Amino acid sequence: MAPTKRPGPAEDDNGESEDSEVISVANAQATLRRDPRKRARLSYEESSAGGSEGPSDDEALYHEQETRFRTQQCIGNQMDNAAADNGILESVSCSNFMCHGYLEVALGPLINFIIGHNGSGKSAVLTAITICLGGKATATNRGQSLKSFIKEGTEVAVLSVKIKNRGESAYQPEVYGDSIIVERHFTRTGTSNFKLKSVLGRLISSKKADLEEICDYFALQIDNPMNVLTQDMARQFLSNSTPQEKYKFFMKGTQLEHLDGDYLQIEQSIDRIDQDLAKRLGDLGQYEEEARKARTALALSEKHDSLRDKIRSISNQMAWSQVEDVERKLAATDDELAKITQKITDAERKADQCADTYAIADQGFQDAGGVVLELQASLTPHDDRKDQAKQEHDRAKTDALTLQTEQRQIKDHLKRTEGRIKRAESDIQEEYRRLEEVNGGSNARLLAKIEEKRSELADARRRLEEHESGLHNLEDEQRRASQTLEQSKGPIPTKRQEMQACEERLNRLVKDKGKQEGAYPANLPRLLRAVQEDEGFQQMPVGPIGYHVRLLKPSWSSILEKSFGAALNTFIVTSKRDQTRLSELMARCQCQCPIIIGNNDRVDTKDHEPDSRFDTSLRILEIDNDLVRKQLIINQAIEQTILIDNRPDAVNAMSDARLQNVKQCFTPNVRPGTGIRFSYGWGGGLTENYVAAFNGPPRMKTDVEFQINACRAELQCLRSELNDLERTGRERQTNLTNCEQAITRHKRDSRELRVEVQRFEAEIEDLQDTLEKDAVEEGKLEALKEGLAEAKEELATHQASFGDSVITVDKARESLKKLRELMKVIDDEIAEIQAKIQKAEAKRFKSSERREAALREKNLAFAEIEKIKHAQESTQKAREDIAETVHIWTGEAGRVCPRVPVDTGETYESLEKKMEKLQADLKRAESQLGGTRQELAEKASQKVRAFRQAKGQVTGVERLAQLLKSALVNRKERWKLFQRAITARARVQFMWMLSERNFRGRLLANHKEKKLDLHVEPDPTKVGKGREAKTLSGGEKSFSTICLLLSLWDAMGAPIRCLDEFDVFMDSVNREVSMKKMIEAARYSIGKQFILITPGSMGSVNSNSDVKIIKMKDPERGQTTISFPN
C-alpha cells in the first residue's frame, strides 16, 4: 500500500526513512490525505505524455498484479475481517433534520446496510454524515444551503457523529478519550457552528480547523465523490457516467489529481527560484568589485597617522581643560553656600523676634476674649429675670383676658334678663287683651293661619336643603384653588434668586469690562507674580487654562464654561517636583487652584475628529499653548464634542446612526445660556441631560459686548418668566378669594334660611299654644306678674356682679402695667451690658487684627527662612552636582589619558579651534579617500562580508534548486508508477469480480485521453473483446458498474466507504449477486467500514458478526382508509 501521512516517517535500523525507500506497488492504494487549505490544480501534460506505456511494461505490471491479487485472495480467505481501532463511525444522530424529528443510528464497525421504504429517511443518514463532518450542502445534491435541511416547523437542527478513537494511533486520546463526538448546529437564520466533544461530553473545541485536522488525521475524505457516493452521484455513476466522468472519479478517488496539483505548484516555485538565481548571479560581480575598491581606499588612509597624533594630543588637553573649568565653578559655589548660611542665621534671628511679638499679641487677644466671656456670663442672670418677668406678665395678661371674658358674660346675662323683663311686661299686656277676646270667634282664624305657616315652613326647609347641598362643591373648588396657589408660589423665590444672580453677573461684566481677572480668585494676580519670580521650576507652570483659551463663537460661552467647570482654573506642570512647589506658592498666596501633571508630547487628533460639517469645541477655540490643548483633549474630549445650533438637528444627528469619533453633543435650550447634552449610553442608546446656565463672569477670552448682550437677554427672559409667575399667582389668589367669598355668602344664606325655618316653626308653635289656651285660665295673670318680679330680682343680682367685675379688671390692668415697667427696667440693664460687650468685642477685634498681623509677619519670616533654606538646598544640590561632575569628568578625562598640564593661556575654546583646524585638514584628506579610517575599515569589512554572503546565498539557492528539481523528477516518476499500479490493480480486481458471475470483461484506461471505460461480455460462450457498457441491459450495466466501483474502492485508503441506492437499476438476480459480491469485497478490505443504503429487502443476506442491517421506520404519510360504498 502507498504510505499514508500518519504516523510520521520512522527510520529503520540503517538510518534511512521510509520515504527514501522505493515504493512497492504490490498493493498499490491511494490513502493520501488532502490539505483543505490547498485547491486541486490539474496538470496532466507530462503524465499524459507517458500515460500510455509500452505494451510490454503494462502487460508485465498487469500479470504481476494479477499474481499478487490471487495470492492476497488466498490469504484473505484464511483471515477474519477485523474492525479498525480508530477512524470509523460508531453512531450518527440528528434532530429536526430533513424528515426526522429525532433519529439515532448505531453503526457496525465493518459492513452496514441501511434499508427501508422510499421516504423513510435512509439518505438522510449519509447526508448527515457529510454535513456534520464539514461537507458543503451542495455536495449532497439535496439542497443549496443548510437551512433547506431543517425540518418544517422547526428553527434549529442538530447533527452528531461519534468517531472511534482507540489503539496506538488514536488522535489525542488524553483529550478526547475512546471516542470523538462531532456536533454541528445550524438555524434557519443562516448561523452554523461546530462542537468537538470528548467521550464524556466535555466541549474541547468549536473551530472548524480542528475538525478538518481530525478528518485529515483519519483520512476521512468527505469531499471525495468516490468515498461518499450520494444517491444522485450513485445514479449518475451507475447509469449515465461517460468514460471521461469515470476517469475523473478514478483520479479524484485515488487522490492522484491532488498530487498532480501539488507537483505543478513545485514546478512554479522552481521557475521563480531560477529567475531569482539569475538576478543574484548578475549582482555577485558588482559585490566583488565594491569589496576590492574598499580595501584599496583603506590602505591609502593609513598614511595620515601623524596628523591624527596631533589631534589626539589636543583632545587630551581639551578633556582636562574642562575639568579645570568645573573645579573653578565648584570653588565659587562653596563661597555662595557660606553667604547663604549667614543669611539663614540673620533670618532666624528676625523670626525669633516676630515670634515674641506674636506671643504678646496673642496674650492680648486672649485677655480681651476673657473680658467678653465675663460680660456674657454676667448677662445670663438678667436674661433669667427677664424670662421670669415675661412669664408673670403673660400669666397676668391671661388672667386679665379671663376677667374681661367673664365681664362680657355678665353683660350678656344683663341683656337677656332685661329682655325677659320686657317680654314679661308684654305678656301681661297680651294676657289682658286675650281675656277680652275670649269667646270672641278667633279659633277658625288661628287654624287657617297655622296651615298657611306650615306650607311656608315646608317651602323654607326645601330651599335650605337645596342650598346646603352646594357647599361641598364650593369647598372642593376652594381646596383646588389653594393647592394651585401654593404650587405657583414655589418657583417665584427661585426665579427671583436667578434674576438677582443674573443682575449681579451683568453688573460685574459691565464693571470689569475687558478684564479677565475678575472671573478668577482675588489673589490670582499675586500667585502669578510669585510664579514668575520663582526660578526653581524645572519648567514654568502654565495657567490658569482659561488665560490661554479664546472662544471664537461667544454664543457657546455659557454652555462651555459650565461644561469645563473648574478645569479653566487649573494650572499645568510637567513634574511632581513642580507640582509640590506650585502648591506651596498657592498656600503662601492663599489662592488654591487645581494642579495637573502633563507632558510636552503633542496630541494628533486628525484621525479622531468627527466630520468637518460639525463644529466641535476644539474647532471654535483658539488655544495658544500645546499643554493646555492636550489637557482639554484628554480631560474634556473637546475634539469629539460637537456643537449644533438647534435641538431638532442635534436629535436627528445623534439618533440616526452612531456618529464616528463623537462622544457628546451640546445644543442650546430655550432659555438663553442653558443647553442640552446628548451622549451615548452603555447600551448604545441616546441619553439627554440638562446643562444649567453659567452664573459667573466668562473665564475664557471672548467678545465681552456679546456676553453683556447675552446676559441682558437672559435677564429680560428671567424678568418675563418672573412676571408670568407673579401674574399667575395673582390670578390664582383672586380665584381663591372668590371661592372663599362664595363659601362665606353660602354660609350666610344658609344661616338666614335656617333662621327663617326656625321663625316659621316658632310662629306655628305660638299659634298652636294660642289655640290650646282658648279656655280661660285662672291665675295666669298673677303667674306672669310673679315671673316679672323674679326677673327684676335677677337683674339686680347681675348688676352687682358686673360692678365687682369692673373693679377686678381694673386691678388686673394695674398689675399688668407694673409688670411691663419691670420688664422695661430689665431690658435697660441688658442693653447696658450688651453695650459693654460690644466695646469688649471691638477691643478683641483690634487685638485679633494685631495678632493676625504679627502672625503674618511671623509666617513671612519663617517662609523667608524656608525660602533661603530651599535656596541653600538648591545650591547644595548644585554643588553636589558640580562635585559629581568634577568626579565624573575627571574619571572621563582619566579614561582619555592620564592628567596632562594645559598650556598656559589655553582654554577649551582655543584648543577647540586648533582641533577644528586639524580635523578640517584630516577631513579634507579623508574626503579625498571617501571617509575616515574607521569608516573605510568598516566599509571594507561590510563590502567583503556582503560579497561572501551573496556568494553563499547563490550557492545555497543553486543547491536548493537542484534538490527541488531532483525531488520533482523522482516524485513524478513515482506518481506515474502509482498511476499504472493502481490502474493495473483495478483491472485485475474488475475482471475477478466479473468472473464471479461468469462474465468476461476488461477495464480500459487511457491516461492520455483521460478516459476510463469497461467492456463486458455476459455470455461466456462468445469470443471477443466484449461489449461496451451502453449495449448492456440495465441490470448487467449496473452490476458491471458496481464491479468497477468496488475495484476503485480497493485502490482507496479511506477508512469508510459510503454508497446510496446502488441497486436502483438492478433486477433481483443482479441485485443478489451484487450484494454478495459487495459483502465479499468488504470482507477482503480488512479494517474498512462500509455504509450501504438500499430501498430493497435484505432477505437474501445472512446476518453475520461483521454485517449489520439497519431498518428505517416506514414514513408517516398521514394516510387513512378510503371507504367504498357497498
XYZ file of N, CA, C and O in Angstrom, residues 966-1034:
276
model
N 15.512 17.580 -8.589
C 15.717 16.147 -8.434
C 14.526 15.496 -7.733
O 14.057 14.430 -8.139
N 14.043 16.176 -6.663
C 12.895 15.625 -5.935
C 11.651 15.583 -6.815
O 10.867 14.632 -6.765
N 11.463 16.636 -7.656
C 10.282 16.675 -8.520
C 10.325 15.545 -9.545
O 9.324 14.872 -9.799
N 11.518 15.328 -10.163
C 11.644 14.248 -11.146
C 11.351 12.900 -10.479
O 10.619 12.059 -11.026
N 11.896 12.709 -9.266
C 11.678 11.457 -8.553
C 10.199 11.257 -8.214
O 9.642 10.171 -8.392
N 9.560 12.333 -7.738
C 8.158 12.224 -7.356
C 7.259 11.999 -8.574
O 6.254 11.296 -8.509
N 7.599 12.632 -9.716
C 6.776 12.402 -10.905
C 6.892 10.951 -11.387
O 5.906 10.341 -11.826
N 8.121 10.426 -11.310
C 8.289 9.035 -11.688
C 7.473 8.121 -10.769
O 6.814 7.170 -11.213
N 7.527 8.423 -9.475
C 6.751 7.629 -8.518
C 5.252 7.808 -8.750
O 4.467 6.874 -8.595
N 4.845 9.041 -9.117
C 3.420 9.302 -9.396
C 2.948 8.468 -10.588
O 1.861 7.884 -10.571
N 3.785 8.417 -11.655
C 3.429 7.595 -12.820
C 3.345 6.117 -12.431
O 2.444 5.391 -12.878
N 4.299 5.700 -11.583
C 4.285 4.314 -11.149
C 3.021 4.000 -10.353
O 2.406 2.947 -10.521
N 2.621 4.934 -9.459
C 1.369 4.794 -8.722
C 0.195 4.688 -9.674
O -0.691 3.842 -9.537
N 0.162 5.590 -10.653
C -0.955 5.616 -11.592
C -1.087 4.285 -12.320
O -2.176 3.704 -12.425
N 0.021 3.756 -12.821
C -0.008 2.499 -13.557
C -0.365 1.335 -12.628
O -1.145 0.436 -13.000
N 0.238 1.339 -11.413
C -0.010 0.229 -10.491
C -1.464 0.186 -10.035
O -2.076 -0.885 -9.971
N -2.000 1.376 -9.693
C -3.401 1.419 -9.234
C -4.328 1.006 -10.372
O -5.311 0.276 -10.180
N -3.991 1.436 -11.621
C -4.822 1.061 -12.772
C -4.772 -0.453 -12.987
O -5.802 -1.105 -13.210
N -3.568 -1.018 -12.915
C -3.437 -2.468 -13.110
C -4.185 -3.237 -12.038
O -4.855 -4.245 -12.318
N -4.098 -2.774 -10.785
C -4.807 -3.465 -9.697
C -6.311 -3.383 -9.907
O -7.033 -4.355 -9.689
N -6.797 -2.207 -10.345
C -8.233 -2.062 -10.597
C -8.675 -2.983 -11.721
O -9.774 -3.577 -11.672
N -7.837 -3.158 -12.739
C -8.195 -4.050 -13.852
C -8.307 -5.497 -13.364
O -9.253 -6.220 -13.706
N -7.320 -5.940 -12.584
C -7.361 -7.303 -12.064
C -8.589 -7.513 -11.189
O -9.310 -8.513 -11.302
N -8.825 -6.544 -10.278
C -9.972 -6.655 -9.373
C -11.278 -6.678 -10.170
O -12.199 -7.433 -9.866
N -11.381 -5.863 -11.209
C -12.591 -5.775 -12.020
C -12.858 -7.112 -12.718
O -13.982 -7.623 -12.709
N -11.821 -7.671 -13.339
C -12.002 -8.930 -14.047
C -12.377 -10.054 -13.082
O -13.220 -10.914 -13.384
N -11.771 -10.054 -11.890
C -12.092 -11.107 -10.917
C -13.542 -11.019 -10.468
O -14.230 -12.022 -10.348
N -14.030 -9.796 -10.236
C -15.406 -9.637 -9.780
C -16.389 -10.044 -10.870
O -17.453 -10.622 -10.605
N -16.071 -9.741 -12.159
C -16.959 -10.153 -13.241
C -17.007 -11.679 -13.340
O -18.062 -12.278 -13.664
N -15.883 -12.296 -13.079
C -15.823 -13.746 -13.221
C -16.701 -14.460 -12.220
O -17.055 -15.624 -12.410
N -17.080 -13.762 -11.128
C -17.942 -14.387 -10.136
C -19.325 -14.694 -10.704
O -20.052 -15.521 -10.176
N -19.707 -14.005 -11.777
C -20.990 -14.273 -12.462
C -20.764 -14.867 -13.844
O -21.607 -14.756 -14.718
N -19.537 -15.385 -14.081
C -19.179 -15.943 -15.388
C -19.232 -14.893 -16.485
O -19.527 -15.195 -17.645
N -19.023 -13.621 -16.057
C -18.885 -12.573 -17.069
C -17.415 -12.480 -17.443
O -16.514 -12.792 -16.662
N -17.221 -12.018 -18.677
C -15.870 -11.670 -19.098
C -15.834 -10.167 -19.382
O -16.837 -9.594 -19.811
N -14.707 -9.603 -19.189
C -14.577 -8.170 -19.487
C -13.223 -7.639 -19.095
O -12.400 -8.372 -18.519
N -13.021 -6.403 -19.416
C -11.768 -5.762 -19.047
C -11.998 -4.268 -18.851
O -12.974 -3.696 -19.364
N -11.067 -3.656 -18.110
C -11.113 -2.215 -17.790
C -10.093 -1.502 -18.667
O -8.904 -1.841 -18.652
N -10.556 -0.545 -19.465
C -9.706 0.183 -20.412
C -9.418 1.570 -19.843
O -10.346 2.359 -19.641
N -8.140 1.875 -19.571
C -7.742 3.186 -19.034
C -6.814 3.852 -20.025
O -5.755 3.303 -20.364
N -7.214 5.008 -20.514
C -6.392 5.795 -21.434
C -6.034 7.087 -20.715
O -6.839 8.022 -20.674
N -4.830 7.136 -20.133
C -4.440 8.311 -19.356
C -4.162 9.517 -20.233
O -4.248 10.651 -19.761
N -3.836 9.275 -21.489
C -3.568 10.400 -22.382
C -4.860 11.112 -22.740
O -4.943 12.340 -22.728
N -5.917 10.345 -23.067
C -7.197 10.949 -23.413
C -8.105 11.126 -22.192
O -9.224 11.617 -22.319
N -7.626 10.698 -21.041
C -8.370 10.854 -19.783
C -9.725 10.165 -19.867
O -10.780 10.743 -19.626
N -9.685 8.877 -20.237
C -10.904 8.087 -20.335
C -10.733 6.797 -19.541
O -9.642 6.228 -19.495
N -11.842 6.336 -18.997
C -11.880 5.067 -18.278
C -13.177 4.374 -18.670
O -14.277 4.867 -18.368
N -13.072 3.271 -19.393
C -14.268 2.585 -19.893
C -14.123 1.090 -19.607
O -13.043 0.602 -19.239
N -15.253 0.409 -19.762
C -15.236 -1.015 -19.494
C -15.935 -1.773 -20.636
O -16.900 -1.249 -21.215
N -15.434 -2.942 -20.957
C -16.039 -3.849 -21.936
C -16.401 -5.132 -21.204
O -15.556 -5.735 -20.523
N -17.664 -5.569 -21.360
C -18.174 -6.727 -20.625
C -18.896 -7.647 -21.599
O -19.666 -7.177 -22.472
N -18.650 -8.927 -21.429
C -19.367 -9.936 -22.214
C -20.097 -10.861 -21.230
O -19.478 -11.717 -20.578
N -21.425 -10.685 -21.115
C -22.156 -11.532 -20.170
C -22.192 -13.000 -20.590
O -22.302 -13.881 -19.726
N -22.087 -13.265 -21.893
C -22.184 -14.652 -22.384
C -20.776 -15.237 -22.480
O -19.979 -14.807 -23.332
N -20.426 -16.169 -21.632
C -19.054 -16.690 -21.657
C -18.758 -17.531 -22.891
O -17.609 -17.814 -23.193
N -19.817 -17.941 -23.671
C -19.576 -18.777 -24.852
C -19.112 -17.975 -26.039
O -18.567 -18.530 -26.999
N -19.383 -16.652 -25.970
C -18.989 -15.812 -27.082
C -17.524 -15.429 -26.947
O -17.025 -15.230 -25.849
N -16.888 -15.312 -28.141
C -15.466 -14.967 -28.170
C -15.357 -13.528 -28.687
O -16.039 -13.144 -29.634
N -14.536 -12.746 -28.074
C -14.311 -11.359 -28.497
C -13.882 -10.494 -27.335
O -13.732 -10.968 -26.197
N -13.718 -9.231 -27.616
C -13.257 -8.315 -26.564
C -14.386 -7.864 -25.654
O -14.150 -7.201 -24.650
N -15.638 -8.211 -25.977
C -16.749 -7.821 -25.119
C -17.513 -6.619 -25.650
O -17.116 -5.968 -26.632
N -18.639 -6.346 -24.967
C -19.493 -5.245 -25.398
C -19.230 -3.995 -24.535
O -18.832 -4.104 -23.389
N -19.568 -2.853 -25.146
C -19.461 -1.601 -24.382
C -20.610 -1.511 -23.387
O -21.632 -2.204 -23.531
N -20.454 -0.636 -22.416
C -21.442 -0.545 -21.331
C -22.804 -0.118 -21.828
O -23.831 -0.552 -21.312
N -22.854 0.712 -22.848
C -24.142 1.235 -23.303
C -24.983 0.175 -24.006
O -26.190 0.357 -24.191
N -24.331 -0.977 -24.422
C -25.083 -2.043 -25.091
C -25.608 -3.075 -24.119
O -26.300 -4.007 -24.509
N -25.255 -2.921 -22.819
C -25.692 -3.884 -21.820
C -27.098 -3.572 -21.347
O -27.578 -2.419 -21.445
N -27.750 -4.569 -20.808
C -29.052 -4.329 -20.188
C -28.867 -3.528 -18.897
O -27.746 -3.359 -18.419
N -30.014 -3.061 -18.322
C -29.918 -2.227 -17.119
C -29.262 -2.942 -15.970
O -28.364 -2.429 -15.303
